[in-house]
Every structure is written in structure tokens, then in C-alpha cells.
XYZ file of C-alpha atoms in Angstrom:
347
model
C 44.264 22.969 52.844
C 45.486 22.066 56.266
C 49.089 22.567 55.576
C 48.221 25.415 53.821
C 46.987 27.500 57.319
C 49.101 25.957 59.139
C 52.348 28.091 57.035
C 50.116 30.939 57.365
C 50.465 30.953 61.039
C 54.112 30.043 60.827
C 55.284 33.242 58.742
C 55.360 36.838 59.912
C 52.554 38.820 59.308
C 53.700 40.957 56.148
C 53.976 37.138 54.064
C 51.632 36.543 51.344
C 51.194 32.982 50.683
C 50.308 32.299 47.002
C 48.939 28.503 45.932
C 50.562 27.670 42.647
C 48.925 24.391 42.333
C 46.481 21.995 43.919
C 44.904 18.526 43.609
C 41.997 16.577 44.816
C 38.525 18.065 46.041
C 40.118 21.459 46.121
C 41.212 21.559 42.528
C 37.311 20.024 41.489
C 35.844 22.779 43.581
C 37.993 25.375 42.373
C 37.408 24.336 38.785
C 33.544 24.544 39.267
C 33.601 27.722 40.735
C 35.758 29.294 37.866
C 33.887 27.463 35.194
C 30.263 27.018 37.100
C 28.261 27.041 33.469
C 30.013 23.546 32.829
C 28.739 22.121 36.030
C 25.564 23.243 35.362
C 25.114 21.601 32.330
C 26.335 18.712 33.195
C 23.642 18.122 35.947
C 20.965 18.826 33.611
C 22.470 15.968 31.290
C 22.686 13.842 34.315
C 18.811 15.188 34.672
C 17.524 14.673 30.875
C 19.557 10.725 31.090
C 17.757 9.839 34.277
C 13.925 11.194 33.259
C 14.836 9.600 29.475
C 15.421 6.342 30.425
C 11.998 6.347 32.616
C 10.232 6.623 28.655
C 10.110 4.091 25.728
C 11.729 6.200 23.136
C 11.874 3.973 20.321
C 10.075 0.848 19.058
C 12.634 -1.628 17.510
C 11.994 -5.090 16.213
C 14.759 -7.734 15.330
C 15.011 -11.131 13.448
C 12.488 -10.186 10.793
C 12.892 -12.531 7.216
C 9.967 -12.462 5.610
C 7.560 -10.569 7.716
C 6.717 -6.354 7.575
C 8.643 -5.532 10.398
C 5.578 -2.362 10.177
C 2.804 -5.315 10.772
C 4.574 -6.302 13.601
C 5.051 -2.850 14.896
C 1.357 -1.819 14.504
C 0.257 -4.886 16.159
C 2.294 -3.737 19.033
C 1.225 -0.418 18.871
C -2.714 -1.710 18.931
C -1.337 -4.002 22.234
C -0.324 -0.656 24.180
C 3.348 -0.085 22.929
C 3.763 4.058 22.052
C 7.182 5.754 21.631
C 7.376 8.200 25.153
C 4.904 6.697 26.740
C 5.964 5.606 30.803
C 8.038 2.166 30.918
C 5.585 1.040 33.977
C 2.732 1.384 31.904
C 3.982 -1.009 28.446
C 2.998 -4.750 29.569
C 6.039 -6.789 28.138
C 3.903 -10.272 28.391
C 0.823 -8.325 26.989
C 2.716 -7.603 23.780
C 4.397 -11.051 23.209
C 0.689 -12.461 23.491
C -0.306 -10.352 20.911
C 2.101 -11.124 18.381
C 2.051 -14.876 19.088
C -1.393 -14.140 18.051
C -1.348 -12.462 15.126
C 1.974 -14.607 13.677
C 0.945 -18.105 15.213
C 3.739 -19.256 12.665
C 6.722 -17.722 14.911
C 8.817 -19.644 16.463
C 10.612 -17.612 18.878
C 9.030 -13.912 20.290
C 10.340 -12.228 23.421
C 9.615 -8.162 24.419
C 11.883 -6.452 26.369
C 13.480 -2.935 27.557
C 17.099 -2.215 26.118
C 17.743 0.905 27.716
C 14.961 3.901 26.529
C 14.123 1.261 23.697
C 11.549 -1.245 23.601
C 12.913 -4.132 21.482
C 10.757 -7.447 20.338
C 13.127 -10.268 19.224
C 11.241 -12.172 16.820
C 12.296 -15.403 15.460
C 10.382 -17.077 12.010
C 9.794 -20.980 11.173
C 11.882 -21.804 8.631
C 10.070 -22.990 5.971
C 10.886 -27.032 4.771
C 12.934 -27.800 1.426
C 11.615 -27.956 -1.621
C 11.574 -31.627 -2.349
C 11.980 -32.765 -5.988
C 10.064 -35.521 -7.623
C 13.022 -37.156 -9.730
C 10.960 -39.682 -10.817
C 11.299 -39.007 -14.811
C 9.051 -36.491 -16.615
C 8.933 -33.688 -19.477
C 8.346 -30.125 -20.141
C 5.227 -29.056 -21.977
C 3.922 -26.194 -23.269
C 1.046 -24.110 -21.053
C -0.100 -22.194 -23.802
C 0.847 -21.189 -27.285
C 3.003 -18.455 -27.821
C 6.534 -18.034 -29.897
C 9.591 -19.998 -28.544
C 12.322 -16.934 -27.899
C 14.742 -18.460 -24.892
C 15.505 -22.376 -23.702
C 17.402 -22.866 -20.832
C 17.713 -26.827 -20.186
C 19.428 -27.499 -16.583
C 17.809 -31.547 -17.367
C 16.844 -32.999 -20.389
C 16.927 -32.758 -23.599
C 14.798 -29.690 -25.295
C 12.758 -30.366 -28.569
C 12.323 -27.280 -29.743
C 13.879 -24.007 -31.041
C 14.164 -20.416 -30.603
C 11.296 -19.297 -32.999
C 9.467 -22.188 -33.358
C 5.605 -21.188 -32.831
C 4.452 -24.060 -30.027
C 0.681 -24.923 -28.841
C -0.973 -25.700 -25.597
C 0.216 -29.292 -24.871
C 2.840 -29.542 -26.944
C 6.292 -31.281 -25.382
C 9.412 -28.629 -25.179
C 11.794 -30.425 -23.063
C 11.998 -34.340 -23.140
C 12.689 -36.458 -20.115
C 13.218 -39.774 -22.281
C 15.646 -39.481 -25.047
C 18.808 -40.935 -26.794
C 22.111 -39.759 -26.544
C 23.906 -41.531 -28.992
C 22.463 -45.079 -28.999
C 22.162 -44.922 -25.360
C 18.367 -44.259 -24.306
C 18.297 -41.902 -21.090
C 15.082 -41.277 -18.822
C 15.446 -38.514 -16.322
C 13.206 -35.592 -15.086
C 13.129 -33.144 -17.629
C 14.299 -29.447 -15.876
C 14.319 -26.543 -17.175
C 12.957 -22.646 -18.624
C 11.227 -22.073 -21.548
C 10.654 -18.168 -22.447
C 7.768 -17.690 -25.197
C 6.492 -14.555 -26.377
C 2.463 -15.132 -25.989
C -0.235 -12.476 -27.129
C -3.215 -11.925 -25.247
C -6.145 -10.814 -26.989
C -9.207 -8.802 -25.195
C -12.328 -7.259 -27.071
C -15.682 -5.279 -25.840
C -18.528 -3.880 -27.520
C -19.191 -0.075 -27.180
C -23.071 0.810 -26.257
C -24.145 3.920 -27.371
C -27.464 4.976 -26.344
C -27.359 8.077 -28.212
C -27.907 8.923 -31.723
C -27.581 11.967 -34.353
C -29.695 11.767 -37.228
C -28.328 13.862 -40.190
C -30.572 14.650 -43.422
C -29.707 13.106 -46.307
C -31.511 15.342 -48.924
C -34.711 14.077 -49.695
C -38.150 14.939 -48.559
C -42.109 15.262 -48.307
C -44.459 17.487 -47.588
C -48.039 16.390 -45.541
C -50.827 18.796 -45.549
C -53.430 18.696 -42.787
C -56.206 21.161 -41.015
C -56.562 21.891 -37.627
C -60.057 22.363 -37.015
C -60.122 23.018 -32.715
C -59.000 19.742 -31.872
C -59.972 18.085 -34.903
C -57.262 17.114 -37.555
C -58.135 16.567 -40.802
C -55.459 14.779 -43.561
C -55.240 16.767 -46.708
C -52.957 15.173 -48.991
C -49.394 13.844 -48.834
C -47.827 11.312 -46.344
C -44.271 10.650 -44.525
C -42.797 7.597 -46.635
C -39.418 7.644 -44.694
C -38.586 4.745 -41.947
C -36.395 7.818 -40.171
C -36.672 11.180 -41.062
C -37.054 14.600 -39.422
C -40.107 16.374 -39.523
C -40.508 20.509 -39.299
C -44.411 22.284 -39.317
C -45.203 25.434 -40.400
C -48.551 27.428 -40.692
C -49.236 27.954 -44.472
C -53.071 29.093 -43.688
C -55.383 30.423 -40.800
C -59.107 31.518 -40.243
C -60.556 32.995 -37.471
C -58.009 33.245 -35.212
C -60.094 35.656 -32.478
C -63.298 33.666 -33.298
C -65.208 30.717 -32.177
C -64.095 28.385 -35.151
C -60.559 28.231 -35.414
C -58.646 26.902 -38.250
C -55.380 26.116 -39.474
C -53.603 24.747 -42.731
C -50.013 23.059 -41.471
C -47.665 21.652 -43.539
C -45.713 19.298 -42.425
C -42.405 18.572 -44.355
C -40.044 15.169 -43.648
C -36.502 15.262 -44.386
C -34.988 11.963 -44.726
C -32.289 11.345 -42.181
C -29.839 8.532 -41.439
C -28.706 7.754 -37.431
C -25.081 8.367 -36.789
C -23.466 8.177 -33.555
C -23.146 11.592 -31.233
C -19.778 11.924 -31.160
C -19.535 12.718 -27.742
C -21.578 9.540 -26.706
C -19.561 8.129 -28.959
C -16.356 8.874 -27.475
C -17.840 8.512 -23.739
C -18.225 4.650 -24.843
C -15.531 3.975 -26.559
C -13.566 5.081 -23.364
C -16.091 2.511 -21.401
C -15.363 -0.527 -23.568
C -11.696 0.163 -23.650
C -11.981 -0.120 -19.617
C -13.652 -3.295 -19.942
C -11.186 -4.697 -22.708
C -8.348 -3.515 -20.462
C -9.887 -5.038 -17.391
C -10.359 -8.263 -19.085
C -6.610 -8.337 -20.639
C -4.940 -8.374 -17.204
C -6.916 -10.278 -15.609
C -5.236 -13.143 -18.036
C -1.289 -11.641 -17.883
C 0.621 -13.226 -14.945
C 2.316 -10.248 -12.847
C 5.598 -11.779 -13.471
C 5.527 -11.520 -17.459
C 7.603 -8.770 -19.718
C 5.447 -6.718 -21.893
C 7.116 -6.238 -25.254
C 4.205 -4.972 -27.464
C 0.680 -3.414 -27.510
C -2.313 -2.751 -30.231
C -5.209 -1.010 -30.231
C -8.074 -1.659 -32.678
C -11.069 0.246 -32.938
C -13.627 -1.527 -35.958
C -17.598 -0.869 -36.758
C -19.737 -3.283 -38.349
C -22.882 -3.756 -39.193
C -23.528 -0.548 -37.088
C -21.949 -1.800 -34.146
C -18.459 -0.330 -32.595
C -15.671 -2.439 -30.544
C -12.705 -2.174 -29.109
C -9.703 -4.509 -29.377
C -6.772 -4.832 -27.496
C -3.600 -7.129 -28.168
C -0.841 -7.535 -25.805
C 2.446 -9.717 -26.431
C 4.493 -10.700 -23.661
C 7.394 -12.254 -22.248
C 6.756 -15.565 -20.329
C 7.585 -18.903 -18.653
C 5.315 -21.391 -20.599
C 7.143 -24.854 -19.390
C 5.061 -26.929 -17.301
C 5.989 -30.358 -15.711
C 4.077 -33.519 -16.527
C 4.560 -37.424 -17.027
C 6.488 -38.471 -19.960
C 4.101 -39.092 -22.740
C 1.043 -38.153 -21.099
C 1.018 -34.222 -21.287
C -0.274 -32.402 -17.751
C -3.991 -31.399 -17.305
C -4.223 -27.427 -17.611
C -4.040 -25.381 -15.362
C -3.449 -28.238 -12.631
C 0.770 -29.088 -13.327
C 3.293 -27.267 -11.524
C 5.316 -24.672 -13.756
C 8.616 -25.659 -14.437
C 11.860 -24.395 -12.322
């Protein structure tokens, strides 16, 4: 720019100097005065980044195995973390506390700002090896069911793919011969056995219908005031339904009233209302269900279901049978099967 007047004063009057090309502070300021929108926005960027990164704007958590990485995050919501709230006002040490707290099995928890997000870097104890007994055992049978599926990894099995087993019974040996050779090792291994469950309530009805069955008697009595008087004929039905009708009357208007009724009983048997009926049916199947599941482990395949629905001796129930797929194996000493339900199931 100095140079630039300088050649100005230099040439004669009637000279126009035109700048072709500059560099440096002149060319920046030029530029933004051409193109002034892009400067603009690019302050309010600089703007937005610098009031941003005064806010938590995110809630991360890291290291997380086995753990709800949610749990962790409302427990640090509950200890003052919120997305946008004001950096100065989240207490770091605060939240650590409260995780230690509510996970006293971590091993490792530190809270921190990384940029406009809060992270927590959580670390979990790692849980100790399973430790095998190898002294030698067997496989036995939790319950009965249907042998469908043996899968031996040690052992020797002793029974078959269809073979019905009981409770008890051995499946997989841990002492056996091979050859001529006796071997005694601990028996390893999955058993798959398709086991029904069975489940059955009673429905109470309260309710009843009673329906005529055709035959009937008639009882004749007066009404004299209060006074009633037996004619002839009597009810000689255990259940029945009963209908009265006015055959006679004398002075209705006067002093002495009286009335000839007739009374007639139809025979009737009790039958369940339907509705009631229904309504308990519904009930008991509830219960039956109720009861069914509660004996299914959560883990098993169901393959098959029945529904029974039987009256006797006036009395209605419902059945339910369910046949599943399940581990039955369970590890015990060799000989001496395992007290139910106290063994450990089988790998």
C-alpha cells in the first residue's frame, strides 16, 4: 500500500494506476469487504463454538460389559448430570461417588469433560474362572421326560435318543470300560429331553340355571287375611320351580278376604349359566396357566400344547399340558445319584 502512493505521486496527473493483484492484510480485507456475508458467518460459528463448549451437550459412558450403560446414566442424571446444563455447575467428584455407590463392584470409575461431552470411564471386576471339579462323577437325569439329543464332551452316555428316562436315572457315566480297560473320569456333557408339564384347576361357578324337565304338581291352599290354610296336594320335588295363580276369590272390597291359590311345581334340574360358566372357565384357565409356568425354566423350547376341558360328577376343570425342549443332565457322584433340586446342571 505504501509503494502503491508512493507511484501515484511519481506519475503525471492524467495516470490511472490500476492494482492487478495483492497479498497479505490487504487481500484479507479486500476479500471481506467483497464477500462480507462469509465473514459474518464465520464469527457467529466462532460465537455458537465458544458458548457450546461452556454446556454439557451429551452424556457418554465407556467400558460398559455387563452393566445398562442406561442404569449408569440415570444414576448420573439423579447425581446432577443434565445434557445443556452449565459445565461449572456438574460436580465431576460428586458423580464418581455416586456410581461407586450404586456399582460397589467397579473397579475403575473416573468423570470427566471431553470437550461439550461429559464422559464417565467405567471399568468392571472381572469375574473369576469357572473352576471344574475333575474329581470323577456322572450325569443323571433331573426329571423324566423323552431322551431327543446327547451331546457327550466326557464320558460315556447310557442312553439313547428316544429312550423315555426318570428322575434319578444315570445318562452319562463317569466310570466305564473301553475295551477291557476300566476308565473313571468326570462325566461332561448335554442331554436334551422333551418333558411335559402338566397343570389343572377347578372352575367355581356360583351360578346356576335350572331348566324343567317335564313333570309336575299342583298345591292348593287359602288365603284367609294372613292366615294360610293347606288344601290338598304337596311339592314332592328336591328342585323344582314353582308358579301361583289365583283360581278363586271372595270378598275382595270386604272385611274378610279370601283367596284359593294354586300353586304348581315343575320339576327342574341345575345346569350351569352359560355365561358364569364361561366367566370361570376363563378364571381356572388363568390359574392352570399361572401354575404351568411357574414350573417351565425360561430357557426351555416349547414344542407342543393341550387343552382339556372335562366335567364330572358335576364339577368342571381345566387342564393344560405343555411339552418342551430341555437340559435334564445334572452332575452327581458316581453311583450315588444327586439330591434334587440341590446338583449343579450339567455344562
Amino acid at each position: 500500500m505504501r509503494d502503491y502512493k508512493k507511484l501515484q505521486k511519481m506519475l503525471p496527473a492524467q495516470a490511472k494506476v490500476t492494482v492487478e493483484k495483492c497479498g497479505g492484510g490487504t487481500a484479507v480485507l479486500d476479500f471481506l469487504r467483497r464477500r462480507w456475508i462469509l465473514g459474518v458467518g464465520a464469527a457467529l460459528t466462532v460465537c455458537v463454538v465458544v458458548v457450546l463448549s461452556l454446556f454439557c451437550v451429551r452424556i457418554r459412558v465407556e467400558g460398559l460389559t455387563s452393566i445398562s450403560e442406561y442404569d449408569v446414566y440415570l444414576v448420573m442424571q439423579e447425581a446432577g448430570a443434565k445434557e445443556f446444563a452449565l459445565k461449572s455447575r456438574i460436580d465431576t467428584k460428586k458423580l464418581e461417588r455416586a456410581i461407586w455407590n450404586a456399582f460397589p463392584d467397579l473397579t475403575y470409575v473416573y468423570v470427566s469433560f471431553d470437550g461439550a461431552s461429559l464422559v464417565a470411564e467405567i471399568r468392571e471386576r472381572t469375574p473369576k474362572p469357572e473352576i471344574r471339579d475333575e474329581q470323577p462323577c456322572a450325569v443323571y437325569a433331573l426329571k423324566s421326560g423323552v431322551i431327543e439329543q446327547v451331546i457327550v464332551t466326557s464320558g460315556q452316555a447310557v442312553v439313547a435318543e428316544g429312550e423315555q428316562v426318570s428322575e434319578g436315572q444315570l445318562l452319562i457315566a463317569g466310570n466305564y470300560l473301553k475295551g477291557e480297560t476300566p476308565i473313571s473320569m468326570p462325566a461332561r456333557g448335554v442331554v436334551i429331553a422333551r418333558v411335559d408339564y402338566i397343570a389343572k384347576a377347578e372352575a367355581t361357578i356360583s351360578s346356576y340355571d335350572k331348566v324343567p324337565t317335564g313333570e309336575t304338581a299342583v298345591e292348593r291352599y287359602m288365603l284367609l287375611g294372613r292366615q294360610k290354610i293347606h288344601l290338598l296336594g304337596e311339592n314332592p320335588f328336591s328342585e323344582c320351580i314353582e308358579k301361583d295363580e289365583m283360581v278363586g276369590e271372595i270378598g275382595k272390597n270386604g272385611p274378610l278376604h279370601l283367596q284359593i291359590i294354586e300353586k304348581t311345581y315343575y320339576k327342574a334340574k341345575s345346569v350351569y349359566s352359560q355365561e358364569k360358566k364361561q366367566a370361570a372357565l376363563v378364571s381356572a384357565e388363568e390359574k392352570a396357566y399361572q401354575s404351568l409356568y411357574a414350573q417351565i425354566p425360561e430357557d426351555a423350547e416349547i414344542v407342543a400344547f393341550h387343552r382339556y376341558e372335562e366335567e364330572q360328577d358335576g364339577k368342571l376343570s381345566i387342564t393344560l399340558t405343555v411339552s418342551v425342549r430341555e437340559a435334564i443332565g445334572m452332575t452327581g457322584v458316581i453311583n450315588d445319584a444327586p439330591d434334587f433340586p440341590g446338583a449343579d446342571t450339567q455344562e
